[in-house]
CSV table of C-alpha atoms in Angstrom, one decimal:
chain,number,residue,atom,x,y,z
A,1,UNK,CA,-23.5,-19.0,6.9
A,2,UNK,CA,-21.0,-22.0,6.1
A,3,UNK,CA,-19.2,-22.8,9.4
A,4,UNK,CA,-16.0,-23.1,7.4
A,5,UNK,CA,-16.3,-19.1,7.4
A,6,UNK,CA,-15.8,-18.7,11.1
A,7,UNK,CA,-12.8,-20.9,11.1
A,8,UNK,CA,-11.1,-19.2,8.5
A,9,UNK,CA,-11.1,-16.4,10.5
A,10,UNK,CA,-10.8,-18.3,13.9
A,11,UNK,CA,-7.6,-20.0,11.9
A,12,UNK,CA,-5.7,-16.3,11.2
A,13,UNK,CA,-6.6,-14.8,14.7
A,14,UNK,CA,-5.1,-17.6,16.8
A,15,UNK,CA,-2.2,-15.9,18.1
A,16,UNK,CA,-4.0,-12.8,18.9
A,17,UNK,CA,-5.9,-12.9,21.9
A,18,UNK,CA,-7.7,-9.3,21.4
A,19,UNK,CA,-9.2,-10.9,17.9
A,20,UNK,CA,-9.5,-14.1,19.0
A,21,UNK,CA,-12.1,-13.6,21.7
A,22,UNK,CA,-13.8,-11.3,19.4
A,23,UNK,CA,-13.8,-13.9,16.8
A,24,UNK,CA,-15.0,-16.2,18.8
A,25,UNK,CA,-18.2,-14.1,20.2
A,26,UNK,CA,-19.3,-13.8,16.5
A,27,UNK,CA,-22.6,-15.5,15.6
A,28,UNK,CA,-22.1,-17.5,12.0
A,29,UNK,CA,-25.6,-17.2,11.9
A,30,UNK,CA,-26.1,-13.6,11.8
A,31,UNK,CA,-23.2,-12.0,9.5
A,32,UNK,CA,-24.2,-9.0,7.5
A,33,UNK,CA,-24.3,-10.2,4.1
A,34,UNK,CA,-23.3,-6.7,2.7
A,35,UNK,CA,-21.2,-4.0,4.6
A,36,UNK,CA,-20.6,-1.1,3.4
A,37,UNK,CA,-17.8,1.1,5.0
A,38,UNK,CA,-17.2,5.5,4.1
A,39,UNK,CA,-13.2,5.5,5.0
A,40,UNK,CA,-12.8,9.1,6.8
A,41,UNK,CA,-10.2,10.7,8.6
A,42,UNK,CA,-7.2,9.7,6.4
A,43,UNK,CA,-6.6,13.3,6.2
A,44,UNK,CA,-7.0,14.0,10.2
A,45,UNK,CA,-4.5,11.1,11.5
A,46,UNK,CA,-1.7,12.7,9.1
A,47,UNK,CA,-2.5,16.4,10.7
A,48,UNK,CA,-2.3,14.8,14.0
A,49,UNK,CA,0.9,13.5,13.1
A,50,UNK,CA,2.2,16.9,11.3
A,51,UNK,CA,2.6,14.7,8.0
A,52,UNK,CA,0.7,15.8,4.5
A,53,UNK,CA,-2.5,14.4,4.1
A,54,UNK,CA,-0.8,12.1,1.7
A,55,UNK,CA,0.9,10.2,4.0
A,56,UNK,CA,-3.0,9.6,5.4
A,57,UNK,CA,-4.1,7.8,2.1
A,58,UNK,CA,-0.9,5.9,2.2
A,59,UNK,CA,-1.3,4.8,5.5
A,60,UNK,CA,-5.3,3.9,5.0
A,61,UNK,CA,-4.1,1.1,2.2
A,62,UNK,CA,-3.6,-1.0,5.6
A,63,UNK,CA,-6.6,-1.1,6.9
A,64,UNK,CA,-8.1,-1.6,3.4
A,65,UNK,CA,-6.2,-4.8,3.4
A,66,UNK,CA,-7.5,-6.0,7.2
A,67,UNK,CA,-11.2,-5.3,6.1
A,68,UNK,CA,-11.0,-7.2,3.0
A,69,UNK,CA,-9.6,-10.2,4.5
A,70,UNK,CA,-11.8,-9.8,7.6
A,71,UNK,CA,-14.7,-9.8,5.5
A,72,UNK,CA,-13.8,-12.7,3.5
A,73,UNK,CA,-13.0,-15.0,6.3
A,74,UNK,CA,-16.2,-13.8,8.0
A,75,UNK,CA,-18.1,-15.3,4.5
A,76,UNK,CA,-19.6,-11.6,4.1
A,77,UNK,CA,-20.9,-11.5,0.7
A,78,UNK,CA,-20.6,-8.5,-0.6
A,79,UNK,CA,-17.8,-5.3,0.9
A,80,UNK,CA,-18.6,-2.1,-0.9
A,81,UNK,CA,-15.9,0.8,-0.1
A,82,UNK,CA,-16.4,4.7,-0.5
A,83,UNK,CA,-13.0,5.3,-2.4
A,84,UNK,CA,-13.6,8.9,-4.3
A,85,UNK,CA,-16.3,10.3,-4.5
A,86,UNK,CA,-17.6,13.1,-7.1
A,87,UNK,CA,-17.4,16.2,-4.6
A,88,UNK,CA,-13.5,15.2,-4.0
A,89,UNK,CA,-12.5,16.5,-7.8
A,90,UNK,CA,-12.9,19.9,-5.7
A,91,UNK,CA,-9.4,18.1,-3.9
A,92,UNK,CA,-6.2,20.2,-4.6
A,93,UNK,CA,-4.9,19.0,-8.1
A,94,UNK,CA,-1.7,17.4,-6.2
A,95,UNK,CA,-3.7,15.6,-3.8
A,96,UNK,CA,-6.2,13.9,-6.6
A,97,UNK,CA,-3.4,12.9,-8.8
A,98,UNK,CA,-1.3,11.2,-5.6
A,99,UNK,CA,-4.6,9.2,-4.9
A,100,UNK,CA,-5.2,7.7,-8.7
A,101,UNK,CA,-0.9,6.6,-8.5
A,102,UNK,CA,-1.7,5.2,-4.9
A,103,UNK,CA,-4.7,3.1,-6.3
A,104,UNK,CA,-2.9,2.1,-9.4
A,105,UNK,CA,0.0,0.6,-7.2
A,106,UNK,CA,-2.8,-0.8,-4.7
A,107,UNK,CA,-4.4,-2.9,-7.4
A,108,UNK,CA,-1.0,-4.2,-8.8
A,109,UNK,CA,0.3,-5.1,-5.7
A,110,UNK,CA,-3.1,-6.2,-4.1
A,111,UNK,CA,-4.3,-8.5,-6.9
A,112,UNK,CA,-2.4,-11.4,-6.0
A,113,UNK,CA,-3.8,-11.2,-2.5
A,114,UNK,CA,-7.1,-10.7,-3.7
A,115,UNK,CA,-7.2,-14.1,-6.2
A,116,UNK,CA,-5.9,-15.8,-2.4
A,117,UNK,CA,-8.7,-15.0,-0.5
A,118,UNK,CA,-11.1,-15.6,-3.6
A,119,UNK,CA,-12.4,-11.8,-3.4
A,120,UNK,CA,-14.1,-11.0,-6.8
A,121,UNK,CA,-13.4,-6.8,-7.4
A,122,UNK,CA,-15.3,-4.7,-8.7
A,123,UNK,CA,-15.8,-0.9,-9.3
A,124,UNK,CA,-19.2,1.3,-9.0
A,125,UNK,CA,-19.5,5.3,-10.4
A,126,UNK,CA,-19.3,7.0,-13.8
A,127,UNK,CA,-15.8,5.1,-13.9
A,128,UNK,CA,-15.7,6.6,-17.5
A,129,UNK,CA,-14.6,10.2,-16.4
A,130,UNK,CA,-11.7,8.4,-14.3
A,131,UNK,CA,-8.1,8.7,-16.1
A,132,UNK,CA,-7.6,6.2,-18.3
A,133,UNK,CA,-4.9,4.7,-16.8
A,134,UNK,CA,-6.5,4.1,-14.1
A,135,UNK,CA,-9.7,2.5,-15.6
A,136,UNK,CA,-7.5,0.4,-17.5
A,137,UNK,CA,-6.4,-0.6,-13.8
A,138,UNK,CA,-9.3,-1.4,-12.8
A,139,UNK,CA,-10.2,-3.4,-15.9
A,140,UNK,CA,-7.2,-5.4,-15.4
A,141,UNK,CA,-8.2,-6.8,-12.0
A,142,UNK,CA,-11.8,-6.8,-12.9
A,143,UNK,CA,-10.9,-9.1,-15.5
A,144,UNK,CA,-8.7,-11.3,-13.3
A,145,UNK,CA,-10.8,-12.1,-10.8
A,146,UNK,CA,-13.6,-12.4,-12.6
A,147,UNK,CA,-13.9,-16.4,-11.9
A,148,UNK,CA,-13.1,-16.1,-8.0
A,149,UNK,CA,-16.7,-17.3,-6.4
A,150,UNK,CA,-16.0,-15.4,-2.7
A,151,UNK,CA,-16.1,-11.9,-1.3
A,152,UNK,CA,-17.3,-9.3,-3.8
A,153,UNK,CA,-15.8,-6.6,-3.1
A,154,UNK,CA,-16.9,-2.9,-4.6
A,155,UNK,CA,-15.0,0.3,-4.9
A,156,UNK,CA,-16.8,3.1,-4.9
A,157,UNK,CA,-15.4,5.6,-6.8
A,158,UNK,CA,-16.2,8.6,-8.8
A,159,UNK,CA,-19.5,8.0,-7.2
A,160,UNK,CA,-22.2,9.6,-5.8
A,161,UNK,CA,-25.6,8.5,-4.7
A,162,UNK,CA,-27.6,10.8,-6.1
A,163,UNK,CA,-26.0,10.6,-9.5
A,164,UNK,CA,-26.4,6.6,-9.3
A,165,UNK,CA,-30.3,7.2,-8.8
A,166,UNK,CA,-30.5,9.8,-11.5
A,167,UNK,CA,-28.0,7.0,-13.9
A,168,UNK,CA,-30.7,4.7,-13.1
A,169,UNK,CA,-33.7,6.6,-13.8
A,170,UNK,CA,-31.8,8.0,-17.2
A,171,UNK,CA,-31.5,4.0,-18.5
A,172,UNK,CA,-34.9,3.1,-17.6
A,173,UNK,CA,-36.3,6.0,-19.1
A,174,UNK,CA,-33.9,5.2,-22.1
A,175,UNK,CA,-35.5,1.9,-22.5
A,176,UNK,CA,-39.0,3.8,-21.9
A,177,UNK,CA,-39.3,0.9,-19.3
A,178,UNK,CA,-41.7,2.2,-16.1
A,179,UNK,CA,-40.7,3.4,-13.1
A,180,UNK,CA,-40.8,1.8,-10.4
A,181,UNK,CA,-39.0,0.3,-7.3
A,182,UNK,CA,-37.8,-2.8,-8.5
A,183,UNK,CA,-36.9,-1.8,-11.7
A,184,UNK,CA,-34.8,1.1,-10.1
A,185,UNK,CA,-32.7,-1.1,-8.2
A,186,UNK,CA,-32.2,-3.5,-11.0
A,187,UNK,CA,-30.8,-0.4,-13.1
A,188,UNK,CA,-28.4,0.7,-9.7
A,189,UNK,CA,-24.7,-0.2,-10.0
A,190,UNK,CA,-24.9,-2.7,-7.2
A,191,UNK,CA,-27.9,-4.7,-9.0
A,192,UNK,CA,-28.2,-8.3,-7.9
A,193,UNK,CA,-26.1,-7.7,-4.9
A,194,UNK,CA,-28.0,-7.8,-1.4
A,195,UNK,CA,-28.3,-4.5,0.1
A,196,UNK,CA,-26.2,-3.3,2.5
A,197,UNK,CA,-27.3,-4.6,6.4
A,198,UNK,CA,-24.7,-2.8,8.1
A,199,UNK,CA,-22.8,0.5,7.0
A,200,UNK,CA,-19.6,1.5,8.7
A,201,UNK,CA,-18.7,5.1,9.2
A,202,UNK,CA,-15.0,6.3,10.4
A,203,UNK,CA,-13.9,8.9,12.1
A,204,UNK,CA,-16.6,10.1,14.5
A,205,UNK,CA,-18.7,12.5,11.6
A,206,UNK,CA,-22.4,11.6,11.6
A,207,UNK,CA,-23.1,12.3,7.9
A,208,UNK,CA,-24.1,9.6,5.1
A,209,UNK,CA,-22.2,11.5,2.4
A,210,UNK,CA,-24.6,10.9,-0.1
A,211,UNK,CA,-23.1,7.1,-0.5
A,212,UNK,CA,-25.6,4.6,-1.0
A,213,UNK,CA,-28.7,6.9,-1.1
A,214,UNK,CA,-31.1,4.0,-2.8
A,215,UNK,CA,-28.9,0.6,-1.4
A,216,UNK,CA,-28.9,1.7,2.5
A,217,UNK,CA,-32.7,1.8,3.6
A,218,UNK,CA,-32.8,-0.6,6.1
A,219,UNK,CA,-28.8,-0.6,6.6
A,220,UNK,CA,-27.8,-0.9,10.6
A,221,UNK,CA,-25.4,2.5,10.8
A,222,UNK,CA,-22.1,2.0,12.7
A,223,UNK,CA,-19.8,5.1,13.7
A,224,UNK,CA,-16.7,4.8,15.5
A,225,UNK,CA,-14.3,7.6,16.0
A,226,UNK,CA,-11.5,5.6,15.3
A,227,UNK,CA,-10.0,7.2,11.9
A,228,UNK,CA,-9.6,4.9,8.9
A,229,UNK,CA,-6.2,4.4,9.2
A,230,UNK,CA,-6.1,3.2,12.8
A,231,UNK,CA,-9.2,0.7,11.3
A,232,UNK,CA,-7.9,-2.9,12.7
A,233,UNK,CA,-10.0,-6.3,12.2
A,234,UNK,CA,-10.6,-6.0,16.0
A,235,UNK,CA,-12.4,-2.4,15.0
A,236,UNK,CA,-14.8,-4.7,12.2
A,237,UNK,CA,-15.2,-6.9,14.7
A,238,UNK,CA,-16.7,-4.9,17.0
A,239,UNK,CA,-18.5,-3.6,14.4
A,240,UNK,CA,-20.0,-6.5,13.2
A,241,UNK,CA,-20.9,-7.6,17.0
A,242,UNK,CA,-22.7,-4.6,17.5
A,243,UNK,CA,-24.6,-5.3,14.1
A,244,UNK,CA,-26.0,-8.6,15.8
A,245,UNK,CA,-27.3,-7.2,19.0
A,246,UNK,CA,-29.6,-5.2,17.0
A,247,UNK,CA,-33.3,-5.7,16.3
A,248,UNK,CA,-33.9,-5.2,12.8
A,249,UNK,CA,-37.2,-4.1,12.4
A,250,UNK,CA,-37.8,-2.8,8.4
A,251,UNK,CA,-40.1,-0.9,9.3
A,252,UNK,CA,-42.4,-3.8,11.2
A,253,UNK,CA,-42.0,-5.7,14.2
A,254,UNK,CA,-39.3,-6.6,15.7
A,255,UNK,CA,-37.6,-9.7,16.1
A,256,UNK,CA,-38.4,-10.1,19.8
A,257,UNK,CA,-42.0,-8.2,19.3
A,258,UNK,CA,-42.8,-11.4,17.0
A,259,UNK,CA,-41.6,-14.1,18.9
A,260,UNK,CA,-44.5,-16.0,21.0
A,261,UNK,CA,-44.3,-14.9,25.1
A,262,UNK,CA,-43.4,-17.5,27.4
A,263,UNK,CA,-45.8,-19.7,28.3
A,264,UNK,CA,-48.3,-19.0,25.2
A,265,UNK,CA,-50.0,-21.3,23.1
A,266,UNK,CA,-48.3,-22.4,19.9
């Protein structure tokens, strides 16, 4: 990972002592080159503050922001968020509609601090059954930040894992192409992006919430009951520090198990 990564974020946590000694206990070597993050409890921080559940989704645009940037001074490749997801249509009417005007102004207002921090965006679902004024959105800062070369970062929305899998299958089958693993993943909406190494999960709930389904195999999972709003860069931090005291295995030995003992012959 280039070193210049860890100093950009070294640079913006200076004056923060929490984030600065957790920056600093972050091995360049080991970042997650694809996190993936399902955003809960936007709805449970505005109950607990006896506001609408509104005011939750509003108040999550903030820690959208920190875990971009976080991610993008870290020199994470790829940040994949679960925005919408096809079971929340089932959301009251008011509710649904509130969230497509709050992405709308987060795009237009965001997209400048995007091109900054050379993040490339991009959206994954069957974006064709979203309003289209909001896939025009989405276009629009597709389009724009189409030449930055850093973070890409993915909005999930109107997605669902299943549904990607059985999109997949439908265009190889289309193409009467075979079946098989790696022409399934070259057919999933994240194709020629690294698979997720560590997914994030807010809010306490120990559910995948069918995000991912094919992508996060061999993903390290992460919950924290902190609720999405009250998601800081400390809280990513943490996350990612937790990421690299693990032993990935996939599904063979282990790091450790295949290192030679002390004292063996070489």
């Amino acid at each position: 990972m280039p070193a210049h990564s860890i100093q950009a974020l070294l640079d913006a946590v200076h004056s923060n002592h929490d984030d600065s000694k957790l920056a600093r206990s972050i091995d360049s070597a080991r970042i997650p080159r694809h996190i993936a993050i399902i955003m809960d409890g936007n709805g449970r921080w505005a109950a607990a503050r006896s506001l609408p559940r509104v005011a939750g989704h509003k108040a999550g645009v903030a820690a959208v922001r920190a875990a971009v940037e976080t991610c993008a001074q870290l020199g994470v490749e790829v940040l994949t968020l679960y925005a919408f997801s096809l079971e929340n249509w089932k959301r009251p009417r008011a509710e649904v509609e509130t969230l497509w005007q709050l992405l709308r102004v987060y795009l237009r207002l965001e997209l400048d601090e995007l091109t900054r921090n050379n993040v490339r965006f991009g959206a994954i679902g069957r974006l064709t059954l979203l309003p289209a004024m909001v896939q025009r959105e989405l276009q629009t800062v597709i389009q724009k930040t189409r030449g930055n070369t850093g973070l890409q970062l993915n909005l999930a929305i109107n997605y669902g894992g299943r549904a990607e899998i059985v999109d997949a299958v439908n265009a190889l089958r289309g193409r009467g192409g075979e079946i098989t693993e790696q022409a399934l993943s070259a057919e999933m909406y994240t194709a020629g992006q690294p698979d997720p190494d560590l997914l994030i999960r807010t809010s306490g709930e120990l559910r995948i919430s069918n995000f991912l389904l094919w992508q996060i195999a061999y993903a390290e999972l992460y919950v924290t009951d902190t609720l999405w709003p009250d998601f800081s860069r400390a809280e990513l931090l943490r996350a990612v520090l937790e990421y690299q005291k693990r032993d990935r295995r996939f599904g063979g030995l282990g790091e450790a198990e295949r290192m030679p003992s002390a004292g063996a012959k070489r």
